[in-house]
GROMACS .gro file of C-alpha atoms in nm:
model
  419
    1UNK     CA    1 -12.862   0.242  -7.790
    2UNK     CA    2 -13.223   0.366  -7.781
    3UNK     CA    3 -13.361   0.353  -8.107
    4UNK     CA    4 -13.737   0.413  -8.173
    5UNK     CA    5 -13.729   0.686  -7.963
    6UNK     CA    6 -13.892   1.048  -8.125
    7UNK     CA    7 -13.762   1.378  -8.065
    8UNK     CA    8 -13.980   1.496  -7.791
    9UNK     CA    9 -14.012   1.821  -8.000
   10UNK     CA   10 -14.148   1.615  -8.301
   11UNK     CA   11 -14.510   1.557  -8.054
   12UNK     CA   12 -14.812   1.718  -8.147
   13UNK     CA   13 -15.110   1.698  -7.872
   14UNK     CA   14 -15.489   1.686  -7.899
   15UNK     CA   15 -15.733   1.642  -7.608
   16UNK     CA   16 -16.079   1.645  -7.529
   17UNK     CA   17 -16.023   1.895  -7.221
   18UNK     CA   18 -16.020   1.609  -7.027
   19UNK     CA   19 -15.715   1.396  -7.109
   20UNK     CA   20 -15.475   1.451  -7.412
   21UNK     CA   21 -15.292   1.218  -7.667
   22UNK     CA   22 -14.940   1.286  -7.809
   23UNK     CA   23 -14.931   1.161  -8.166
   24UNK     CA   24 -14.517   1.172  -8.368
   25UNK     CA   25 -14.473   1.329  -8.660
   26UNK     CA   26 -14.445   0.929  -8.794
   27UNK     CA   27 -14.816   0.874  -8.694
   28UNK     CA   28 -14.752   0.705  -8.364
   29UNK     CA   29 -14.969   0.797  -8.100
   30UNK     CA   30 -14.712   0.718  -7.782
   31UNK     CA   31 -14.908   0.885  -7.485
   32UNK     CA   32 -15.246   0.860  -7.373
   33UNK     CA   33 -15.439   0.819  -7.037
   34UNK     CA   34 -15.759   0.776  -6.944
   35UNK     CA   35 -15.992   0.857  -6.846
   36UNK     CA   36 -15.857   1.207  -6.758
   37UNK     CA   37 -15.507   1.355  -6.741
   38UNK     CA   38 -15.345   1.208  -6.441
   39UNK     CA   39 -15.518   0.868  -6.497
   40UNK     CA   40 -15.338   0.556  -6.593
   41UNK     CA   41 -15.149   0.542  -6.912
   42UNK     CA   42 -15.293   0.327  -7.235
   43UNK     CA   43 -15.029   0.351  -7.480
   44UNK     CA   44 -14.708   0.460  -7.313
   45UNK     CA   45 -14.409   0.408  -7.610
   46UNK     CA   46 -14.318   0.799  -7.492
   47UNK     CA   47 -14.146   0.628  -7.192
   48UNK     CA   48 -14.080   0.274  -7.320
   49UNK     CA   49 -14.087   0.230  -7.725
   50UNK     CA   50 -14.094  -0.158  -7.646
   51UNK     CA   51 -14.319  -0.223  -7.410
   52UNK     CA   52 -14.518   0.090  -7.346
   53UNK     CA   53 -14.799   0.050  -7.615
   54UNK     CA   54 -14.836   0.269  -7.942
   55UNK     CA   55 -15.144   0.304  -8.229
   56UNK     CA   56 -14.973   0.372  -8.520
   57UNK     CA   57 -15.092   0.519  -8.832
   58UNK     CA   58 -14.848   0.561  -9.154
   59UNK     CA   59 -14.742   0.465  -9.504
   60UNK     CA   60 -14.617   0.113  -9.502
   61UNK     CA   61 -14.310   0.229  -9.704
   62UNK     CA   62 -14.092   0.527  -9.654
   63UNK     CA   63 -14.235   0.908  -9.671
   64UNK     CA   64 -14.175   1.252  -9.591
   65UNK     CA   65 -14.417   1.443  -9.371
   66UNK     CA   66 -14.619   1.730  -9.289
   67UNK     CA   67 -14.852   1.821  -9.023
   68UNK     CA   68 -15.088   2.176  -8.945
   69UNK     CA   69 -15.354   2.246  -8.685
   70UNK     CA   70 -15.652   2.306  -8.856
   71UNK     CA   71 -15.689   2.707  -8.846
   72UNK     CA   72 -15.788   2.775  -8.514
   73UNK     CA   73 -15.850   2.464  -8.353
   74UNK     CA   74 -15.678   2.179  -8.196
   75UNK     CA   75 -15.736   1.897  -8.503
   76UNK     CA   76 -15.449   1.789  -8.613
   77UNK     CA   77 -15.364   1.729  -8.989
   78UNK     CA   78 -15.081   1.542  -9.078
   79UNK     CA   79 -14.999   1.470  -9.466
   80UNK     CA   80 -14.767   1.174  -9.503
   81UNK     CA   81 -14.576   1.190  -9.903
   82UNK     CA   82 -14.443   0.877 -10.082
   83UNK     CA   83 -14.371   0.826 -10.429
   84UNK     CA   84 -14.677   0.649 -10.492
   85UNK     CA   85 -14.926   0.898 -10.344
   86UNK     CA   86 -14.995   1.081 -10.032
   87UNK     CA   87 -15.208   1.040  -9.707
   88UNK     CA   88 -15.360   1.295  -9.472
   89UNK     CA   89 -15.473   1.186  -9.184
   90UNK     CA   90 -15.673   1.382  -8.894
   91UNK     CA   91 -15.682   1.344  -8.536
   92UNK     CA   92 -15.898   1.446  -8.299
   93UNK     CA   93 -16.060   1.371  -7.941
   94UNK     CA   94 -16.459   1.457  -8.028
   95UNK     CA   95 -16.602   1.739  -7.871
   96UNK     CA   96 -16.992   1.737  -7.917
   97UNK     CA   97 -17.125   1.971  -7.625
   98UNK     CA   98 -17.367   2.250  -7.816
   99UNK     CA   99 -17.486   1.990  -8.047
  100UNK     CA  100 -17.755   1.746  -8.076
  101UNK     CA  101 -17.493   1.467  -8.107
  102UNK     CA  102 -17.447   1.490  -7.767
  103UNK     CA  103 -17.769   1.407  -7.671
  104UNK     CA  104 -17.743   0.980  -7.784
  105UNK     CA  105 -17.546   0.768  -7.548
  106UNK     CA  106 -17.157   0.792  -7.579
  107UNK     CA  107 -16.905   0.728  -7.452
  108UNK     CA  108 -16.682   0.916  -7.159
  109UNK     CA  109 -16.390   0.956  -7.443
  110UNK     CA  110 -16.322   0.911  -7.796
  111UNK     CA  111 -16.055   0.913  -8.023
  112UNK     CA  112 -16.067   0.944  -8.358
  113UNK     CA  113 -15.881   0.894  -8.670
  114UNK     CA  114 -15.999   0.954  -9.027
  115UNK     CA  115 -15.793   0.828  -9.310
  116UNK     CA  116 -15.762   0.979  -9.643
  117UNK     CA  117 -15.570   0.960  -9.938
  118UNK     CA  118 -15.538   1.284 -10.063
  119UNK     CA  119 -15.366   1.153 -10.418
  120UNK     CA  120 -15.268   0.844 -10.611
  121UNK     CA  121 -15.234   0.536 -10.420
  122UNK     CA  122 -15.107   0.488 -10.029
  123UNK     CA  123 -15.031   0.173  -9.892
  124UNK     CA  124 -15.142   0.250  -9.539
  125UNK     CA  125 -15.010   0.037  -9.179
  126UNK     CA  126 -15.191   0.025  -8.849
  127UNK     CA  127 -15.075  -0.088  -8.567
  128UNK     CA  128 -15.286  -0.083  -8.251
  129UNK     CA  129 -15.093  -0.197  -7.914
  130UNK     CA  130 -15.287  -0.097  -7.576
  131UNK     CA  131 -15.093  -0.165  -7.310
  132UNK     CA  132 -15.344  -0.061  -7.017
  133UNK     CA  133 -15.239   0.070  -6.639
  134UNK     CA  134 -14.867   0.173  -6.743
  135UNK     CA  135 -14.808  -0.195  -6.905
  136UNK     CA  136 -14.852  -0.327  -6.596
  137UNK     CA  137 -15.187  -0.497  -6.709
  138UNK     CA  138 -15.199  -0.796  -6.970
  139UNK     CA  139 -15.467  -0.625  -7.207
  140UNK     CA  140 -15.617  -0.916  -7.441
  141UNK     CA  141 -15.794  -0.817  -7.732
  142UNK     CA  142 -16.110  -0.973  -7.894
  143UNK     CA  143 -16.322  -0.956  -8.190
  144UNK     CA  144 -16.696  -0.841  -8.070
  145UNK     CA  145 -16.787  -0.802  -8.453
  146UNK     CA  146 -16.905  -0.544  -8.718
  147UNK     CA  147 -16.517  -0.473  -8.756
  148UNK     CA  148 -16.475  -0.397  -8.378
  149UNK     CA  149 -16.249  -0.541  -8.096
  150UNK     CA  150 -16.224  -0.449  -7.720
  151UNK     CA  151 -15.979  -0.483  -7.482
  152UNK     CA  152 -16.071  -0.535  -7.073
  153UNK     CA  153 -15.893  -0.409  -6.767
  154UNK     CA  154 -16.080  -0.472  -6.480
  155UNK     CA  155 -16.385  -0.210  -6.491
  156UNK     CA  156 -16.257  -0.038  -6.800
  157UNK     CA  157 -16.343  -0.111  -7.166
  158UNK     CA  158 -16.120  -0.011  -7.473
  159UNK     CA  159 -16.345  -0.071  -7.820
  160UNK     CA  160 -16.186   0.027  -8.116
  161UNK     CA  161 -16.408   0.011  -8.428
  162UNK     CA  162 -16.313   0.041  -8.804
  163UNK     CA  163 -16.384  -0.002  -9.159
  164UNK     CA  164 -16.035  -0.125  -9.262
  165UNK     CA  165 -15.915  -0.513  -9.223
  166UNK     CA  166 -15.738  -0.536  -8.892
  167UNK     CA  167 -15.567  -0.880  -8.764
  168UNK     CA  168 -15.490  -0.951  -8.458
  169UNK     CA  169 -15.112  -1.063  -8.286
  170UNK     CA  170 -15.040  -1.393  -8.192
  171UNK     CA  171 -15.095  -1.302  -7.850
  172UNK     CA  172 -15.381  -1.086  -7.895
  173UNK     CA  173 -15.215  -0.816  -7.755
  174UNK     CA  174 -15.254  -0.594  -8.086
  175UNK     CA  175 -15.375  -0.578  -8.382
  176UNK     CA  176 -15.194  -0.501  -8.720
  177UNK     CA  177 -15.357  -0.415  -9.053
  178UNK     CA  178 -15.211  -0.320  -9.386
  179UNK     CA  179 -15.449  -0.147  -9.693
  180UNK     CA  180 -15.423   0.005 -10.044
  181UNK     CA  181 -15.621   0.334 -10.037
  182UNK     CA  182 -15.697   0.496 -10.331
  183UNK     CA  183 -15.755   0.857 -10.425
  184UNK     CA  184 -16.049   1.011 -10.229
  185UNK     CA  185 -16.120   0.748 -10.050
  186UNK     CA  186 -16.198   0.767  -9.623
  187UNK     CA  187 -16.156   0.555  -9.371
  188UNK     CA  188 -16.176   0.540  -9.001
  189UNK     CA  189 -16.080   0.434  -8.667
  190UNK     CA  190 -16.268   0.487  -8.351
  191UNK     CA  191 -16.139   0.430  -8.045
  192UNK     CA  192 -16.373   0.509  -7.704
  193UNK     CA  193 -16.382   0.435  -7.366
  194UNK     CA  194 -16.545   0.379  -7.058
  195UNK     CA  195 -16.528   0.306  -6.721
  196UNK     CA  196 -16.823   0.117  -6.509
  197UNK     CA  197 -17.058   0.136  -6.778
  198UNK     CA  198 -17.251   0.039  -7.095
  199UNK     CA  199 -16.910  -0.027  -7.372
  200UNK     CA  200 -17.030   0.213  -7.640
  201UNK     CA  201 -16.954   0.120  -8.006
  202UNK     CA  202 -16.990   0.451  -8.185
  203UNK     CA  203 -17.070   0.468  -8.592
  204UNK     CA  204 -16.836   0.541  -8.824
  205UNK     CA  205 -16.888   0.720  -9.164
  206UNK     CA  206 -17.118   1.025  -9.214
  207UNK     CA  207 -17.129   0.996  -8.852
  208UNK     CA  208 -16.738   1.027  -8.773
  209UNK     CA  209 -16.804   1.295  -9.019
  210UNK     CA  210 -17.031   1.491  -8.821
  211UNK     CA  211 -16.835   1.420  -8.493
  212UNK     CA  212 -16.510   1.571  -8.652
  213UNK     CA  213 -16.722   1.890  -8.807
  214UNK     CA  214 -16.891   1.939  -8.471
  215UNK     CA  215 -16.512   1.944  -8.312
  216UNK     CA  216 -16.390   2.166  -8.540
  217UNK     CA  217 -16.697   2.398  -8.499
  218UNK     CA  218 -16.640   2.404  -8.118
  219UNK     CA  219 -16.283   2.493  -8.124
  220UNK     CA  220 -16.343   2.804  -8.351
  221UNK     CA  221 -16.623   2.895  -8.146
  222UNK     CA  222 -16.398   2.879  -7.864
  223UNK     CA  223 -16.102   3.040  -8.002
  224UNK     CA  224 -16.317   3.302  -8.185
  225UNK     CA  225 -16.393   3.459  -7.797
  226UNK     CA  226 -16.020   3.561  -7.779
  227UNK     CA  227 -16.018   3.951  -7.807
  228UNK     CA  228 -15.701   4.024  -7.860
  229UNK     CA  229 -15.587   4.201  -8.136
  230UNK     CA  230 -15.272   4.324  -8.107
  231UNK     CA  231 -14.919   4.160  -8.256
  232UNK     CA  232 -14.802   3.810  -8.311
  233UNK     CA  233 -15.208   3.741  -8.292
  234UNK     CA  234 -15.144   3.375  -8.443
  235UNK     CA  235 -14.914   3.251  -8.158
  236UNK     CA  236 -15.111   3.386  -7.896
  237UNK     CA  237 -15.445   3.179  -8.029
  238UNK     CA  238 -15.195   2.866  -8.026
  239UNK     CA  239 -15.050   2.947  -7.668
  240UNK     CA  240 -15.425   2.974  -7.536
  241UNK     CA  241 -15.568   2.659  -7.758
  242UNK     CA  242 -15.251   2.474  -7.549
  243UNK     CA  243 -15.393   2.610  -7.231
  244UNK     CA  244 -15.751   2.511  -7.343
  245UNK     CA  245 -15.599   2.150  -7.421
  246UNK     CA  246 -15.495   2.096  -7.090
  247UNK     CA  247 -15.758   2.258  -6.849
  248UNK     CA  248 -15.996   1.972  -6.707
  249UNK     CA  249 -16.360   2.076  -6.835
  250UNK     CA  250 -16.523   1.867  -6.512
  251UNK     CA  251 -16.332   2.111  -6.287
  252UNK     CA  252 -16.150   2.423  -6.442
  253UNK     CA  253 -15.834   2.321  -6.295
  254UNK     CA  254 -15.546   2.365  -6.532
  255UNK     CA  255 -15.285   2.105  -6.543
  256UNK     CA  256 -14.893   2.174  -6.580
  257UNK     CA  257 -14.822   1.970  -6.854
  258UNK     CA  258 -15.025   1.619  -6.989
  259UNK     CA  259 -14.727   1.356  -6.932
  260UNK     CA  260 -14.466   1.225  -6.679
  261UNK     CA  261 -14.100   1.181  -6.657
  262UNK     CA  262 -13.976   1.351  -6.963
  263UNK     CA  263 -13.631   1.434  -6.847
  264UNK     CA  264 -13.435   1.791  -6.828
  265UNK     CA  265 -13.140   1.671  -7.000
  266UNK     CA  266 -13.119   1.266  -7.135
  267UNK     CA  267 -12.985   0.985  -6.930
  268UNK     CA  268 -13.079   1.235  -6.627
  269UNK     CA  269 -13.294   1.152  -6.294
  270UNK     CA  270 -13.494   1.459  -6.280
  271UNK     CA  271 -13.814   1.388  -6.455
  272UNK     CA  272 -14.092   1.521  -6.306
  273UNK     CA  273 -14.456   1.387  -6.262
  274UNK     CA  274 -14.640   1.734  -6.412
  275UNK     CA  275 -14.946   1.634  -6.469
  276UNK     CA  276 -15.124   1.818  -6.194
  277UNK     CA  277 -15.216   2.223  -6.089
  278UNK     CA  278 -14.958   2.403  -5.945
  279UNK     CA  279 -15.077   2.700  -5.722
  280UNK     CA  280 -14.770   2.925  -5.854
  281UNK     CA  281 -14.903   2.890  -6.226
  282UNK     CA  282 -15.292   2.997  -6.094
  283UNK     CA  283 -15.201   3.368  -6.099
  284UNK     CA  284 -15.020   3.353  -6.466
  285UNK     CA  285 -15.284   3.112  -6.577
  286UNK     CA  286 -15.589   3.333  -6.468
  287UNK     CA  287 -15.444   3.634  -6.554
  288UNK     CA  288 -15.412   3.487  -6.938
  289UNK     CA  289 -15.769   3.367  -6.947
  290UNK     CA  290 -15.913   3.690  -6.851
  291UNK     CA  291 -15.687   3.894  -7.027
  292UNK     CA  292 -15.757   3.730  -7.377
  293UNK     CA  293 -16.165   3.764  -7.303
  294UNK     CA  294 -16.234   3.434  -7.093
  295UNK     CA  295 -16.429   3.470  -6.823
  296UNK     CA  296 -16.582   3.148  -6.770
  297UNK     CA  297 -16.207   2.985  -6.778
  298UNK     CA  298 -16.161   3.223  -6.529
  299UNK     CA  299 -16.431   3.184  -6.277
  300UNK     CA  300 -16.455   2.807  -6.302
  301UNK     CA  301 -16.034   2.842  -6.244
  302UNK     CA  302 -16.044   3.066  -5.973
  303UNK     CA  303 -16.386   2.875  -5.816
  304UNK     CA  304 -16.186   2.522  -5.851
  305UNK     CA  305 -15.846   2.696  -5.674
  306UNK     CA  306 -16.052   2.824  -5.420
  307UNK     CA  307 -16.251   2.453  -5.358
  308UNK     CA  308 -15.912   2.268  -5.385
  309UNK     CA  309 -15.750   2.488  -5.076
  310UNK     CA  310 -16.025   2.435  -4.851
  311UNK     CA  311 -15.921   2.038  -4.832
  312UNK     CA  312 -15.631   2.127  -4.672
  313UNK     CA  313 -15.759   2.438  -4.460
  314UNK     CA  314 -15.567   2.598  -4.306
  315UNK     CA  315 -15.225   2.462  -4.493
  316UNK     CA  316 -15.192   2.535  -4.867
  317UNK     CA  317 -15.066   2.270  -5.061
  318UNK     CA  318 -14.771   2.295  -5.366
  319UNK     CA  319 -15.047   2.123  -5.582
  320UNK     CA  320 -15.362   1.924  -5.627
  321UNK     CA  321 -15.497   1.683  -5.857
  322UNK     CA  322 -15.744   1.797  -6.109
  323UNK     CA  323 -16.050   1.741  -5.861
  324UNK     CA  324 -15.875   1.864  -5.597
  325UNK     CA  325 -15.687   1.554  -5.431
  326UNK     CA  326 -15.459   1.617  -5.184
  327UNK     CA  327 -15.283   1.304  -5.176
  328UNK     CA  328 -15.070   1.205  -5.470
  329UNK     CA  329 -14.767   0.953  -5.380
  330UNK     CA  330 -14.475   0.941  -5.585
  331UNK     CA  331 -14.375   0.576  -5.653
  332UNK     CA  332 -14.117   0.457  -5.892
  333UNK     CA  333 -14.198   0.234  -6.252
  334UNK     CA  334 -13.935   0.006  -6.297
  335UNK     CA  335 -14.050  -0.211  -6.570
  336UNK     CA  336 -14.023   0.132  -6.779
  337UNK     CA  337 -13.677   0.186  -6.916
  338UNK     CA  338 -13.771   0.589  -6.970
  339UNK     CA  339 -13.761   0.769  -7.275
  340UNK     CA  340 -13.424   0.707  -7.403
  341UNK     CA  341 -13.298   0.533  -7.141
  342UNK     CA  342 -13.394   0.853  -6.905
  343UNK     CA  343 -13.476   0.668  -6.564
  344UNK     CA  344 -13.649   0.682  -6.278
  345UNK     CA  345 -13.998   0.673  -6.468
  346UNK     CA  346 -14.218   0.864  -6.161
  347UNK     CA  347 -14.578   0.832  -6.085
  348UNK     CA  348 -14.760   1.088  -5.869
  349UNK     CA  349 -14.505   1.389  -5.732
  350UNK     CA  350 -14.357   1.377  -5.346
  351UNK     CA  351 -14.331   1.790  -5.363
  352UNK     CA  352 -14.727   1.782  -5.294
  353UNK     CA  353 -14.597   1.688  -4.915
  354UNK     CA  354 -14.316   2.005  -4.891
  355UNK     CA  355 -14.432   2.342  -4.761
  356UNK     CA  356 -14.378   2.605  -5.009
  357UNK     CA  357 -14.499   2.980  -4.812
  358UNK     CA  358 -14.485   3.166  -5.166
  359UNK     CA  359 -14.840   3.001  -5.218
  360UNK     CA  360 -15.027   3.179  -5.027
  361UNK     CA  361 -14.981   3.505  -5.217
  362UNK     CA  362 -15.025   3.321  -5.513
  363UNK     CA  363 -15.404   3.222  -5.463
  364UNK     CA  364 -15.449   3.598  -5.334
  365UNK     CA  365 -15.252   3.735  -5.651
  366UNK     CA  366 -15.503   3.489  -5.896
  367UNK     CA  367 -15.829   3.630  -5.705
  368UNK     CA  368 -15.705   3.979  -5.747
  369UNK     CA  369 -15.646   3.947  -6.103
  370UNK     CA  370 -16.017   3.818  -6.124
  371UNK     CA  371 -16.150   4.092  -5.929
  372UNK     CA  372 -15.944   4.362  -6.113
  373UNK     CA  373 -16.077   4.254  -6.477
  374UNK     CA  374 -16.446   4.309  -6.304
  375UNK     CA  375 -16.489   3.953  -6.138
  376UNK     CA  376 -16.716   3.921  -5.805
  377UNK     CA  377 -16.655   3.751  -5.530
  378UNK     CA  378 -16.887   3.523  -5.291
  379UNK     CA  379 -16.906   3.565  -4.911
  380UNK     CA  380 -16.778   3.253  -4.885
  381UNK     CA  381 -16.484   3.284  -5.100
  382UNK     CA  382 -16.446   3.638  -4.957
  383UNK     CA  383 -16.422   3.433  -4.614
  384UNK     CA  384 -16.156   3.197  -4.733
  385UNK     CA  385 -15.912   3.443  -4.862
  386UNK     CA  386 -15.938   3.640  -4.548
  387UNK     CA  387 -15.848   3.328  -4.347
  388UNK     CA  388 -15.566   3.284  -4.579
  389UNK     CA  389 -15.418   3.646  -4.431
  390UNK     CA  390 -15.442   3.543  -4.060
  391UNK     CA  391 -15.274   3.235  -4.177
  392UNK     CA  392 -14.994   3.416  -4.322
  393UNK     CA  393 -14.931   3.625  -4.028
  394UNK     CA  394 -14.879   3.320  -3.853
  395UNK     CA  395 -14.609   3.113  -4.055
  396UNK     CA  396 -14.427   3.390  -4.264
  397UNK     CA  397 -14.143   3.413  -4.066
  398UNK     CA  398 -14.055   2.995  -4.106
  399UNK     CA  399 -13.828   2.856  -4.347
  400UNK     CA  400 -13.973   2.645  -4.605
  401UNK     CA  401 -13.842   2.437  -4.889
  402UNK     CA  402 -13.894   2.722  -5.173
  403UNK     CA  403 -14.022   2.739  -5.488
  404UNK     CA  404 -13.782   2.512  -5.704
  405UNK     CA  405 -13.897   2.225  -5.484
  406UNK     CA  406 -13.564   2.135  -5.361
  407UNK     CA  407 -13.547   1.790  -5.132
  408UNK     CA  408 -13.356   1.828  -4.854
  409UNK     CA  409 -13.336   2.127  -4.517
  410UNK     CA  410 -13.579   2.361  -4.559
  411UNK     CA  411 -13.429   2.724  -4.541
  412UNK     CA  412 -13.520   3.088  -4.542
  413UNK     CA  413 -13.610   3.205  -4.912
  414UNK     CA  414 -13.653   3.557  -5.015
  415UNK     CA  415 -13.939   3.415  -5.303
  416UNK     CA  416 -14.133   3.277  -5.037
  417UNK     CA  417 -14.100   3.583  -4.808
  418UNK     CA  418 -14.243   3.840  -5.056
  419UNK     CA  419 -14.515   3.652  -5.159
   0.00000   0.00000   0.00000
């Protein structure tokens, strides 16, 4: 009964190290929020295929297809075959920092998309449906010329810009566009945003170009750091580009996964807000980082862990937001039928509020991985983690609710007693 619907598998993801966008093996990108990872949700199909928003890029008649990370990086390449000809498309979330791009006003986030057909001719369909704050928000699109649109929510602007013919719905909820593209030719969609500001309408062409060079040069800069040499090298530069992909650059915190609700087994209620830093991955995250050769995504990790658990001195939350918040309510989306059919639809996660003992010796397990691959510590942060020993001394012996974040009596759990 729910058709439409991708196998969650099929989802590749590519970020900006501030949010992330899951694009199907069809084209469709069907997550995305902005303008970081917990933030509200632009195009949320994942969770509603009808009414949760999608930006669609495909042949507009049937085709097989592939799709590749560009060598070590996190652009995505996906080649779509027909019997006419074949597109590739790229995806990417711009990454200028080290360049002089960066320098010229931009926006806070950009997506981009570069068409291409790679041989013969492609008839090509895009379909661009925001649906800003979860759906909840009636986003109307409209023409602001030069071959760009914008849709408003409140203090937040969505401009899309292109060289190909778009058309707007009916409703001017969307806009749909069909094109021939012939052998060698590019095209491109940009699609930025911002929040209380100037509503930047970026260039396209050699530009996009250089934008989508510059990402791709940052990426293998990045992943080039990773020292390790040993087996299986490949799949370790892909686990560590995923944990790249979802660390927040304006804080170092790393993020549990980028999206809500997906459920453990279809049809079933336990799906999961995850889109926040759990104190019980800090150790295993940390201790990744440093062992592959990253330092900085160690220190700014450790230095954000260490910030976030002096908001709730001398208690030690399950998790914080990626700044740090302390307060993330868990409230229900009902106008979301789930992905395939998998209800309740959860914002925010009520296990921030249950006491969880085991992570205490988590924090102290992350700093001493730091420390024992060379890092120093501050006074202050030397101060904190003492603190965190007298407070241990003090609650060890109560029951709490453990670390599978049961809801109901809190017990006595041997996890949460040897940590």
């Amino acid at each position: 009964p729910y058709r439409g619907y991708q196998p969650i598998g099929d989802y590749a993801i590519i970020g900006d190290c501030r949010t992330a966008a899951l694009i199907s093996r069809q084209g469709s990108l069907d997550w995305l929020c902005l303008p970081h990872f917990s933030g509200a949700a632009v195009f949320g199909g994942l969770l509603d295929c009808r009414r949760g928003g999608r930006f669609l890029v495909c042949p507009a008649i049937p085709f097989e297809s592939q799709r590749r990370y560009i060598g070590e990086t996190n652009v995505l390449e996906t080649t779509f075959a027909t019997d006419r000809g074949k597109l590739r498309v790229l995806d990417c979330m711009p990454i200028l920092a080290g360049s002089g791009l960066d320098k010229r006003l931009r926006p806070a986030n950009e997506l981009l998309r570069i068409l291409e057909c790679a041989e013969g001719e492609v008839d090509a369909e895009i379909a661009f449906e925001p649906r800003p704050n979860y759906a909840r928000a009636r986003g109307v699109i409209e023409p602001r010329g030069g071959s760009s649109w914008v849709c408003r929510h409140r203090d937040e602007l969505l401009l899309l810009r292109s060289d190909l013919p778009l058309q707007s719905t009916f409703d001017r909820t969307g806009l749909r566009g069909w094109v021939r593209l012939s052998a060698g030719r590019r095209h491109y969609l940009s699609l930025s945003y911002v929040r209380r500001d100037v509503g930047i309408v970026v260039p396209l062409g050699a530009a996009a170009d250089r934008r989508l060079e510059s990402t791709l040069a940052w990426w293998r800069a990045w992943s080039g750091q990773c020292d390790y040499k040993g087996p299986y090298r490949p799949a370790v530069i892909r686990s560590v580009l995923a944990l790249k992909l979802l660390t927040h650059a304006l804080s170092g915190a790393v993020i549990a996964a980028a999206t809500t609700s997906l459920p453990e087994a279809i049809g079933g209620v336990r799906n999961w807000d995850y889109r926040f830093c759990w104190l019980r991955d800090a150790a295993l995250t940390l201790s990744a980082f440093l062992d592959l050769g990253y330092r900085d995504e160690g220190e700014k990790f450790l230095a954000w862990l260490l910030h976030a658990t002096r908001l709730t001195w001398p208690r030690l939350q399950v998790m914080y937001d990626v700044y740090g918040a302390t307060r993330l309510p868990e409230h229900e989306m009902d106008h979301f039928e789930g992905y395939r059919g998998s209800r309740p639809v959860r914002i925010g996660n009520e296990a921030a509020d249950q006491r969880q003992l085991d992570a205490y010796g988590t924090v102290l397990l992350a700093a001493h991985a730091y420390i024992g691959r060379g890092g120093r510590l501050t006074r202050a942060e030397r101060r904190v983690l003492s603190k965190l020993g007298r407070t241990v001394v003090r609650c060890w012996r109560e029951p709490d609710d453990g670390m599978w974040e049961l809801r109901g009596q809190r017990q006595h759990t041997t996890y949460s007693k040897l940590m």
